[in-house]
XYZ file of C-alpha atoms in Angstrom:
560
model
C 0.000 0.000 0.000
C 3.031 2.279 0.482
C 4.873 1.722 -2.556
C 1.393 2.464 -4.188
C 1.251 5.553 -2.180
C 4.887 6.359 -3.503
C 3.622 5.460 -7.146
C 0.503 7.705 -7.140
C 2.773 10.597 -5.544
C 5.830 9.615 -8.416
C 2.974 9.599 -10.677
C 1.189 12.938 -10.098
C 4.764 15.131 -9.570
C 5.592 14.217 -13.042
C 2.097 15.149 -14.985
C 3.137 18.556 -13.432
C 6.365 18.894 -14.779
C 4.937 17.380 -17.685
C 2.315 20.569 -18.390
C 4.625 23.337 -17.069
C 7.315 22.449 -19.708
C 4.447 22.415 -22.616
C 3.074 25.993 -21.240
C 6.987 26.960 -21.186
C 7.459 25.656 -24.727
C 4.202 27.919 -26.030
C 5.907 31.215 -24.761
C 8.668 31.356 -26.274
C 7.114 29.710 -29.401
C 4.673 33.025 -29.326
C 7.327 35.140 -28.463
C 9.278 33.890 -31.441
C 6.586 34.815 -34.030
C 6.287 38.649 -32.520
C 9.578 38.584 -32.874
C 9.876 37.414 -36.455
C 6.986 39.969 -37.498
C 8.426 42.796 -35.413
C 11.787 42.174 -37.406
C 9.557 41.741 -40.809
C 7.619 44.743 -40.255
C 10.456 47.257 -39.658
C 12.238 45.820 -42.702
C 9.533 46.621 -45.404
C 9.330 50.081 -43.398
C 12.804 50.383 -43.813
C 13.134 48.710 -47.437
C 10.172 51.234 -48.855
C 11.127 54.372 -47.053
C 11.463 57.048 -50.181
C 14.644 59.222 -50.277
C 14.781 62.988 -49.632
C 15.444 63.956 -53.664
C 12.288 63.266 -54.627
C 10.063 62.905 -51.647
C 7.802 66.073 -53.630
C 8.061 65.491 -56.771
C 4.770 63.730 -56.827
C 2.045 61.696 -55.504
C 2.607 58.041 -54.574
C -0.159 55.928 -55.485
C -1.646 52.549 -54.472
C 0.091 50.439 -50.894
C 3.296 52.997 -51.108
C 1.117 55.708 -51.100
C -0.583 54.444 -47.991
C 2.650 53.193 -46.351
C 4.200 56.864 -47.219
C 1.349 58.493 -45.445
C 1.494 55.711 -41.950
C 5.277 56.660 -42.136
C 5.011 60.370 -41.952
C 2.226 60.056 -39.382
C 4.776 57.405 -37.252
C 7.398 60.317 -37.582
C 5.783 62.702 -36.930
C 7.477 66.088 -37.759
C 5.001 69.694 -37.655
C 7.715 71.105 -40.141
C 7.711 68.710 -42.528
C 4.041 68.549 -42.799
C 3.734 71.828 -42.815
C 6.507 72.330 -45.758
C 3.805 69.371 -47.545
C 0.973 71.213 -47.545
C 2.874 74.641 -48.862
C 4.041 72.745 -51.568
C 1.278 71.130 -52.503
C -0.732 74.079 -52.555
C 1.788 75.707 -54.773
C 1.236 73.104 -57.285
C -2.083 73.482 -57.026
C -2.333 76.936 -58.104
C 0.771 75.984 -60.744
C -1.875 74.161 -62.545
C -4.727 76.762 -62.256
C -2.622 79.307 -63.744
C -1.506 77.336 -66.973
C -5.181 75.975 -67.331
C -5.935 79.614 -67.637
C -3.508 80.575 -69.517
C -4.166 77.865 -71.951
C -7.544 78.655 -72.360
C -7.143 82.197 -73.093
C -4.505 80.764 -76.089
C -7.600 79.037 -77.502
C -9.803 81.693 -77.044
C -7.506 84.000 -79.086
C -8.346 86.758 -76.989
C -6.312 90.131 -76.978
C -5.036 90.065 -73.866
C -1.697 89.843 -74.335
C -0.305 91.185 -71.252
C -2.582 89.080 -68.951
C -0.786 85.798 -70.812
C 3.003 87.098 -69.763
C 1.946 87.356 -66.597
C -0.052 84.072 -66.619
C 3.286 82.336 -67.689
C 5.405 84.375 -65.414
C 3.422 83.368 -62.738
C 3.599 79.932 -63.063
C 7.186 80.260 -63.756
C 7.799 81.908 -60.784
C 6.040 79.264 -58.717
C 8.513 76.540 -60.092
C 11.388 78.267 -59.306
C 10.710 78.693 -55.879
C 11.672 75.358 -55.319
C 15.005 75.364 -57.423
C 16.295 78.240 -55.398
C 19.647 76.826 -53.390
C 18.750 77.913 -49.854
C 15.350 76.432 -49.943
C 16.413 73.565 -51.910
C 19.422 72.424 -49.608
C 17.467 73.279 -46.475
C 14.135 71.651 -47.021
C 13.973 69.273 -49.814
C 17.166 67.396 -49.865
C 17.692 67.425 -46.261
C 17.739 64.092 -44.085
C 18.186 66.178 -40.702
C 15.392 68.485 -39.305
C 14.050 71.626 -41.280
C 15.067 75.766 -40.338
C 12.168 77.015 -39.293
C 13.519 80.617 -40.390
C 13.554 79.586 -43.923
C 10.383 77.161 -43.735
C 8.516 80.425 -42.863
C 10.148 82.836 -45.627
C 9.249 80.003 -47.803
C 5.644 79.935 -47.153
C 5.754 83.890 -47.171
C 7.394 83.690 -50.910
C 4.670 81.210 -52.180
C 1.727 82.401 -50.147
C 2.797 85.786 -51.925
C 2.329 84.425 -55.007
C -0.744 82.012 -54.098
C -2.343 85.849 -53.271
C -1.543 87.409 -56.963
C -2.564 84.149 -58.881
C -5.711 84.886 -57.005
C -6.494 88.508 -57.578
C -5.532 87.949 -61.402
C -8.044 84.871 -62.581
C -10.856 86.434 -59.997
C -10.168 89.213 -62.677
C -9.622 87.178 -65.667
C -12.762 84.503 -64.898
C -15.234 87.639 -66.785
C -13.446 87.250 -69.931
C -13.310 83.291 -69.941
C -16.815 82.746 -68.843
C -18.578 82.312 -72.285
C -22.024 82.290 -70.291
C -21.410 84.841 -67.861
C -20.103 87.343 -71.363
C -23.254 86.499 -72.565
C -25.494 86.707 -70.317
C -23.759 90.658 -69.088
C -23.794 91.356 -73.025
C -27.636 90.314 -73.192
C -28.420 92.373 -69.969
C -26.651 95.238 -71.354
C -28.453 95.722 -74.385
C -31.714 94.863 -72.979
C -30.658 97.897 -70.892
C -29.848 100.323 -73.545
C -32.546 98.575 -75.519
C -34.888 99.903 -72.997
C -33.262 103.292 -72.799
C -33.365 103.551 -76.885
C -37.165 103.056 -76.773
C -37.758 106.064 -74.036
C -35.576 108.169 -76.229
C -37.363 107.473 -79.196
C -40.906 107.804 -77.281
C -39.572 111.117 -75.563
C -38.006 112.139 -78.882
C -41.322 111.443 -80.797
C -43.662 112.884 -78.495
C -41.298 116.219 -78.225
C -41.538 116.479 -81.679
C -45.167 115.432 -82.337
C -45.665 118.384 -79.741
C -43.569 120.956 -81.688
C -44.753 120.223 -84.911
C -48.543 120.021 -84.339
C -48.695 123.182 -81.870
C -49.414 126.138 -83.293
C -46.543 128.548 -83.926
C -47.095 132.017 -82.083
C -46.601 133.883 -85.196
C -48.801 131.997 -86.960
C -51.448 132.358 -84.211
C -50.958 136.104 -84.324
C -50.977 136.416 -88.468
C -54.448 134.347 -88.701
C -55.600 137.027 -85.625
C -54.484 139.855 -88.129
C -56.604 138.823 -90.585
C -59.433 138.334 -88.760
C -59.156 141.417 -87.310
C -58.988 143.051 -90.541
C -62.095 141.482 -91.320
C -63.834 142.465 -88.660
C -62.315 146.439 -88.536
C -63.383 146.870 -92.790
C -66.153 144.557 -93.497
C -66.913 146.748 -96.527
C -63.553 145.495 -97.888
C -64.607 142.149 -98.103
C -67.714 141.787 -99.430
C -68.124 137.894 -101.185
C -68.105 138.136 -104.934
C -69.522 136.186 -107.656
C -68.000 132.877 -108.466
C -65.622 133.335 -111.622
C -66.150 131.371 -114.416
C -62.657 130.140 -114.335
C -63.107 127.971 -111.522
C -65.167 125.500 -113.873
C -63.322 125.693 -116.879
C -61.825 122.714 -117.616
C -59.170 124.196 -120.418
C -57.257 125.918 -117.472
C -54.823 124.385 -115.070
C -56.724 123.504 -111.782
C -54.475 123.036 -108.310
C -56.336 121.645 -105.327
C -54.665 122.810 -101.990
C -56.837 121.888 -98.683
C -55.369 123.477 -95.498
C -55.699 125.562 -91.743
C -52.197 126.955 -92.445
C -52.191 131.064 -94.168
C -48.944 131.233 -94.314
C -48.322 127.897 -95.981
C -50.805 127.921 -98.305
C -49.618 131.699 -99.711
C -45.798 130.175 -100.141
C -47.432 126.800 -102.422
C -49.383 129.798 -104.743
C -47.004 132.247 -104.734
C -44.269 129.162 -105.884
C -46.431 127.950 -108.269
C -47.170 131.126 -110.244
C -43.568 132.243 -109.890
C -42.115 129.956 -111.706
C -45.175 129.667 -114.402
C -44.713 130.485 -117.667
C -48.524 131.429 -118.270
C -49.247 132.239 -114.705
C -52.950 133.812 -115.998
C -53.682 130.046 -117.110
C -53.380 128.799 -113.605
C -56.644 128.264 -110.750
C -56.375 127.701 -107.582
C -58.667 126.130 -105.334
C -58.458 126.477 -101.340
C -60.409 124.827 -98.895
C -59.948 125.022 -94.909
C -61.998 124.831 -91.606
C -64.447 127.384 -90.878
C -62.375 128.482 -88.806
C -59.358 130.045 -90.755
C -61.875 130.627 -93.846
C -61.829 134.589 -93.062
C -57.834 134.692 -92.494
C -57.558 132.768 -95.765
C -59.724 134.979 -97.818
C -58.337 138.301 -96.203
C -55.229 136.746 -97.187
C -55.541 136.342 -101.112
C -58.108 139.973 -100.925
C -54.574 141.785 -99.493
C -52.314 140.116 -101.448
C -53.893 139.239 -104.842
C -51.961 136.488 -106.666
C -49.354 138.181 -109.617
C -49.825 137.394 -112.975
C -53.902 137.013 -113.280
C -54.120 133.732 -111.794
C -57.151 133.045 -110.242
C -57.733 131.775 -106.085
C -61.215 130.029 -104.441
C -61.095 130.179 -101.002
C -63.678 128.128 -99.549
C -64.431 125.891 -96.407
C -65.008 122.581 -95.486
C -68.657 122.722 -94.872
C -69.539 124.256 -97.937
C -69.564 120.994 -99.248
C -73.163 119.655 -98.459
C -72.130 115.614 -99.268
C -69.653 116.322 -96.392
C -72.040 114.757 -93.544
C -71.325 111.414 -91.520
C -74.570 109.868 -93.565
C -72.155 109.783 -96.975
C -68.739 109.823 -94.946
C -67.607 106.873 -92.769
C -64.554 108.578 -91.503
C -66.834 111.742 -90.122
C -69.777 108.574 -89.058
C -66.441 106.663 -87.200
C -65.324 110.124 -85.578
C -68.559 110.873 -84.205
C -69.280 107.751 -82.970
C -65.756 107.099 -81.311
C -66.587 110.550 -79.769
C -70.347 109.502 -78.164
C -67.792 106.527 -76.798
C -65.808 108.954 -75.006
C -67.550 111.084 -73.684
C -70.392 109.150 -72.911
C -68.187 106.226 -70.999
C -66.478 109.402 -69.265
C -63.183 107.654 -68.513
C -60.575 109.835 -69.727
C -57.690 108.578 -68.586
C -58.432 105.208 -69.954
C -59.264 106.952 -73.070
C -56.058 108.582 -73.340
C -54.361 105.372 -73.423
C -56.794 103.271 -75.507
C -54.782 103.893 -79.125
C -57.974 103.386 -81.547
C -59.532 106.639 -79.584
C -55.969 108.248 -79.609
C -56.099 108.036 -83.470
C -59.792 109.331 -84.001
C -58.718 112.549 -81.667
C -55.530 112.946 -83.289
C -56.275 116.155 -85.885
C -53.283 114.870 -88.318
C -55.230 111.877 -89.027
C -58.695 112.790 -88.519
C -59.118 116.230 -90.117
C -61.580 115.744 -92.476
C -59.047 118.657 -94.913
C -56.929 115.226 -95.208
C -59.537 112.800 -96.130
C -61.096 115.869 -98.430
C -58.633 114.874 -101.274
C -61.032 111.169 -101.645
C -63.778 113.662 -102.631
C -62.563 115.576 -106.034
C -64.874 114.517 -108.206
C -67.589 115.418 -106.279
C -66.383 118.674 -105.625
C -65.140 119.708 -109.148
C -67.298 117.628 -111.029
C -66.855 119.606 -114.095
C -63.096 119.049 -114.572
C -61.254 116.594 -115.921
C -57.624 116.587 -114.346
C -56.896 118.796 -111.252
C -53.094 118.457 -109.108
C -53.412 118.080 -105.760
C -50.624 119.655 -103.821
C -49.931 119.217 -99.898
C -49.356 122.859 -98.370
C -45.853 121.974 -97.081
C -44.406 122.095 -100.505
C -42.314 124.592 -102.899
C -42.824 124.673 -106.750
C -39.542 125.364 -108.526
C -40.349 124.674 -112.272
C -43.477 124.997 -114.074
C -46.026 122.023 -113.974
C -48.286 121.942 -116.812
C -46.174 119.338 -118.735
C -48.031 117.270 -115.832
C -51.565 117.689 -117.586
C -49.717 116.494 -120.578
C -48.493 113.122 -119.024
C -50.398 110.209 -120.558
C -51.805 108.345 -117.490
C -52.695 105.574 -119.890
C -56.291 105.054 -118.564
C -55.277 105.482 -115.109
C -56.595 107.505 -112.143
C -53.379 108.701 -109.796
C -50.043 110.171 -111.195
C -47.541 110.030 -108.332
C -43.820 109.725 -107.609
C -43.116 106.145 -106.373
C -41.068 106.161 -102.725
C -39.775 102.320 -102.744
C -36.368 101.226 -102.732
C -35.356 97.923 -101.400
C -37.516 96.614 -98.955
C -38.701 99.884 -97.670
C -41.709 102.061 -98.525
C -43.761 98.633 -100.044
C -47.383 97.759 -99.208
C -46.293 95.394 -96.122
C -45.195 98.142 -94.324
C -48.588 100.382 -94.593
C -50.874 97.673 -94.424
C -52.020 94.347 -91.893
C -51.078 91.304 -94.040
C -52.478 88.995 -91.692
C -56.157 90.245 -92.292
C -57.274 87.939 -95.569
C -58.633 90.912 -97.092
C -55.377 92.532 -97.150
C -53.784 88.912 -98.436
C -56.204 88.451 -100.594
C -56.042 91.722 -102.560
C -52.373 92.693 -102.708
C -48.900 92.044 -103.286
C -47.154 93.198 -100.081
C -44.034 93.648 -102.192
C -45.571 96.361 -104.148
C -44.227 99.642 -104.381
C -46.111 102.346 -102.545
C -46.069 106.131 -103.828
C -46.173 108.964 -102.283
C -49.259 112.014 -101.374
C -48.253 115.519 -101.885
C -47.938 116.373 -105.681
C -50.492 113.695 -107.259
C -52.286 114.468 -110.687
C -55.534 113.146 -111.006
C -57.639 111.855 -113.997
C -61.285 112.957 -112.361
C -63.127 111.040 -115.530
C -61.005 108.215 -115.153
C -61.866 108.598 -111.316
C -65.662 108.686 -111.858
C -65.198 105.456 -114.366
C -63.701 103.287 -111.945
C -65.904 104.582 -109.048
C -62.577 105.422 -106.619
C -64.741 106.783 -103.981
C -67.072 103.965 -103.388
C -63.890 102.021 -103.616
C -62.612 103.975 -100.691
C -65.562 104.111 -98.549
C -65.635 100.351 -98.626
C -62.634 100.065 -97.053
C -63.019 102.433 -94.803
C -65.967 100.890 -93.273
C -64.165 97.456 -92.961
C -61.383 99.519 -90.898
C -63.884 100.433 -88.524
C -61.576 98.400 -85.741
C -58.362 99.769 -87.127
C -57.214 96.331 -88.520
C -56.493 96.913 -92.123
C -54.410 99.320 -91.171
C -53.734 101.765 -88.548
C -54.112 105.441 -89.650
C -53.693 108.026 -92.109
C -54.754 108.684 -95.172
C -51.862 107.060 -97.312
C -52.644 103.336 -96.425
C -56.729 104.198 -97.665
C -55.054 105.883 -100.859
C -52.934 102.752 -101.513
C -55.663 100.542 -101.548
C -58.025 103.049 -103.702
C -55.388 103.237 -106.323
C -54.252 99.805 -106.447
C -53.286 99.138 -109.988
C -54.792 102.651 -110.699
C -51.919 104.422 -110.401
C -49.271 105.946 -112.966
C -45.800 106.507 -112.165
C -43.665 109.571 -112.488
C -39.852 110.843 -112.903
C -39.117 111.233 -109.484
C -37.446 115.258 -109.868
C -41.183 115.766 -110.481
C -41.619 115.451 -106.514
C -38.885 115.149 -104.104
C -39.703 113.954 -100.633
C -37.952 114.200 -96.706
C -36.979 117.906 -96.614
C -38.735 117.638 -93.181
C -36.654 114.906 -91.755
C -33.571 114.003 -94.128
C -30.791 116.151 -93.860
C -28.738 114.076 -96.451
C -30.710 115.071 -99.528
C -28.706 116.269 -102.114
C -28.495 119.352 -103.225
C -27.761 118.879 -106.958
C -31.367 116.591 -106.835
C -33.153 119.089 -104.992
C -32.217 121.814 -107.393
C -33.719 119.604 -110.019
C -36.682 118.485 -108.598
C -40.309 120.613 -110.007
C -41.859 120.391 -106.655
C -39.943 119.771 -103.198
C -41.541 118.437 -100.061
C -41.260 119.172 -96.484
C -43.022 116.079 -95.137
C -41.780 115.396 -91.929
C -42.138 117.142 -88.399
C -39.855 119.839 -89.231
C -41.879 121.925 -91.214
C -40.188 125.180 -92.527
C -42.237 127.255 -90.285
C -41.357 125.922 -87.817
C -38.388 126.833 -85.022
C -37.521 123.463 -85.425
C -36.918 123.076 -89.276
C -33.865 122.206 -90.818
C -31.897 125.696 -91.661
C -30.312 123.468 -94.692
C -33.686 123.591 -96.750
C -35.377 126.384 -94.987
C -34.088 129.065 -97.137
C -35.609 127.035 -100.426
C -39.418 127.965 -98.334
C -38.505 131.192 -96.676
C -37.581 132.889 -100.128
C -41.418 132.630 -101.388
C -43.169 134.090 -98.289
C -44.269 137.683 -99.212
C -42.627 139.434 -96.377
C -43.713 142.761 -97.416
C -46.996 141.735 -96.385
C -47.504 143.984 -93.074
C -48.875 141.191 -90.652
C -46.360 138.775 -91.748
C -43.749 141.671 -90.457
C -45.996 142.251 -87.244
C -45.949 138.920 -86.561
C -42.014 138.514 -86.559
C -42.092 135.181 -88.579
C -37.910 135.308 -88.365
C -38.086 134.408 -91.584
């Protein structure tokens, strides 16, 4: 039982051994394997670590990248990752500069000096790096960096970093396509805008001036009257003259408010006459001016025989709104406006605007539809506008074969101006329909008319049927043209233009060589030669047939 005892004791003491020399033989077997790993690990460190010449020169990429970046981070030096991030940020703004630069060489734009210093620039930025101080003391040094010349190296780039700033913060304008547009589009929408307020400013100014009455012409049609008035005896009507009717004689139509303007177109015409005695004139105005205008021609009788009928407006019995649409329109757009009693809206609704405008809807303008019914015993009559000068004599227009045809005028088309589309609404069908927007339109002022050929092809009725279509102003918009061009439509004959040349009231480039040899010239325009505002160039062609030895005309101060 002892020696068992012994046994189990010899026994158990070597299990322990046993188990403390297998727990002994796992240490050091772990420790081993640290070891080995420890050894393995610092070699790769060691074995990849990248040398000091050309730790900058660019980005690592892939495991060395990452093992670069665990290195610096297990060496940890402020300077050196400081000197990292200057440098990179100089390269940074290296490559901004010659992406500029290189855009504004495709661009072709003139901005040559902005491209030096684009390539200066990043010049400059490059050799930072290559100077010797900075190169021996922080890129091709093993040791710790100078902080003195770290910081006067940041400084220098920094510097530099600051210009390459300022100059493409000024330079991104001119290489912005969209932003040049876009500040090109807002700046002519802006003068665009200003343009059109000049131009309504400009226009109304001079709508203004030429449609108020001039104070000397006030006070000369005041003169007259008040001649009337003083020596009624002087003025006594007399009997019609036989003359008037005849149709061997030269007949002139002239329908006008204006004394002074409708003396100059006589006196022109039978200055320059060569059988002045041959030559009638008829005159028709408001009732308003009639006794000016017949004091007028009673003071100053016409030279050379020829013969003057002043008359007015409603002397004319057919002149009613019954047989007129345009007088049957104004009346009614009247009861509208008066009767709905909103004037302000009125003033801005443009179809009212054009019945209360007196250029367009004086019945003296629409007078010249009504000839035939007015002379119905001639045959040929010349209307003449009172803003015009005869310089040659004119009967070699009653001699002008108007082949069958009604209207004798001076076409005004050239190009693409002065044609039908630009007087009339083409997108109406009755406007389609009926003409050629590409025909040539021709001009009121010095028109001879063929009053049988008139009466044949019924011109009036012709007229007041479109008139009362344009009840709505869409045929066209106003005037008495646009009417005219539709009345005559294939009806009218045209002339040599020196018979009648136009824009002395708003072309200054006329020549003078074709206005000296031009039978009639015309002032159509706002600046009309009695007015302040007239162009001084032409002036002296009106001026020189006013009859300034007339009294009132001197009274008056005309400044003439």
């Amino acid at each position: 039982m002892a020696a068992a005892v012994r046994g189990a004791r010899g026994g158990g003491s070597g299990g322990v051994g046993a188990g403390f020399l297998s727990l002994f033989s796992y240490r050091v077997f772990v420790s081993a394997m640290f070891s080995l790993l420890f050894i393995a690990t610092a070699t790769v460190l060691i074995t990849t670590r990248p040398s000091s010449t050309h730790h900058h020169s660019r980005l690592q990429s892939g495991g060395n990248a990452y093992m670069h970046r665990t290195y610096v981070a297990l060496n940890s030096d402020p300077l050196k990752t400081r000197l990292d991030l200057i440098y990179r940020q100089a390269n940074d703004h290296i490559t901004l500069v010659k992406a500029y630069a290189a855009y504004a060489r495709k661009l072709k734009l003139d901005i040559s000096r902005q491209l030096k210093m684009f390539d200066d620039l990043a010049k400059n930025f490059s050799d930072i790096t290559s100077k010797p101080r900075y190169k021996s003391s922080l890129f091709e040094t093993d040791g710790s960096l100078d902080e003195d010349v770290l910081r006067q190296f940041e400084k220098e780039v920094k510097d530099r970093v600051k210009f390459a700033r300022l100059l493409m913060a000024e330079s991104k304008e001119n290489y912005d396509n969209q932003l040049k547009i876009q500040k090109l589009k807002d700046t002519i929408f802006a003068v665009s805008e200003l343009l059109g307020k000049a131009k309504k400013n400009g226009a109304f100014a001079s709508s203004i001036a030429a449609k108020s009455v001039p104070k000397s012409l006030h006070c000369l049609a005041m003169r007259l009257v008040e001649e009337r008035i003083s020596h009624p005896e002087k003025y006594e009507e007399d009997l019609p003259k036989s003359e008037f009717e005849d149709p061997d004689l030269y007949h002139y139509a002239i329908f006008s408010d204006n004394v002074i303007a409708v003396s100059v177109v006589v006196r022109s015409v039978v200055k320059n006459a060569e059988e002045p005695w041959k030559h009638v004139f008829h005159v028709v105005t408001d009732r308003m001016n009639l006794a000016a205008m017949k004091v007028w021609f009673r003071m100053r009788p016409v030279e050379g025989g020829a013969h003057v009928e002043v008359k007015a407006l409603e002397d004319y019995n057919f002149m009613n709104s019954v047989y007129v649409p345009v007088l049957r329109q104004i009346e009614s757009a009247k009861k509208r406006f008066y009767l709905e009693q909103k004037m302000e809206n009125a003033t801005k609704d443009g179809n009212n605007m054009k019945f209360r405008d007196l250029e367009h809807t004086s019945m003296l303008n629409h007078l010249r539809f009504y000839l035939p019914e007015m002379y119905p015993n001639l045959h040929k009559i010349l209307f003449l506008d009172d803003d015009v000068v005869v310089q040659k004599d004119l009967t070699g227009l009653w001699k002008i074969d108007l082949s069958g045809k009604v209207n004798g005028a001076v076409e005004t088309c050239f190009g693409s101006f002065h044609r039908f589309s630009q007087y009339l609404n083409f997108s109406n069908p009755l406007i389609r329909e009926r003409f050629n927007p590409k025909a040539c339109a021709w001009a009121y002022g010095m028109n001879i008319f063929d009053l049988d050929a008139w009466r044949r092809e019924q011109c009036t009725e012709m007229y007041h049927s479109w008139q009362n279509l344009n009840v709505d102003r869409t045929l066209w918009k106003s005037g008495t043209l646009p009417p005219g061009l539709m009345t005559f439509y294939s009806l009218t004959k045209s002339l040599d233009k020196s018979w009648h040349v136009l824009g002395l009231g708003y072309n200054p480039s006329i020549s003078m060589d074709v206005i000296s040899n031009a039978a009639v010239i015309h002032y159509n325009g706002n600046m009309k030669p009695w007015l302040d505002i007239a162009m001084n160039r032409y002036k002296n062609l009106w001026t020189k047939y006013v009859d300034n030895d007339m009294e009132f005309v001197q009274t008056c101060n005309f400044g003439v």
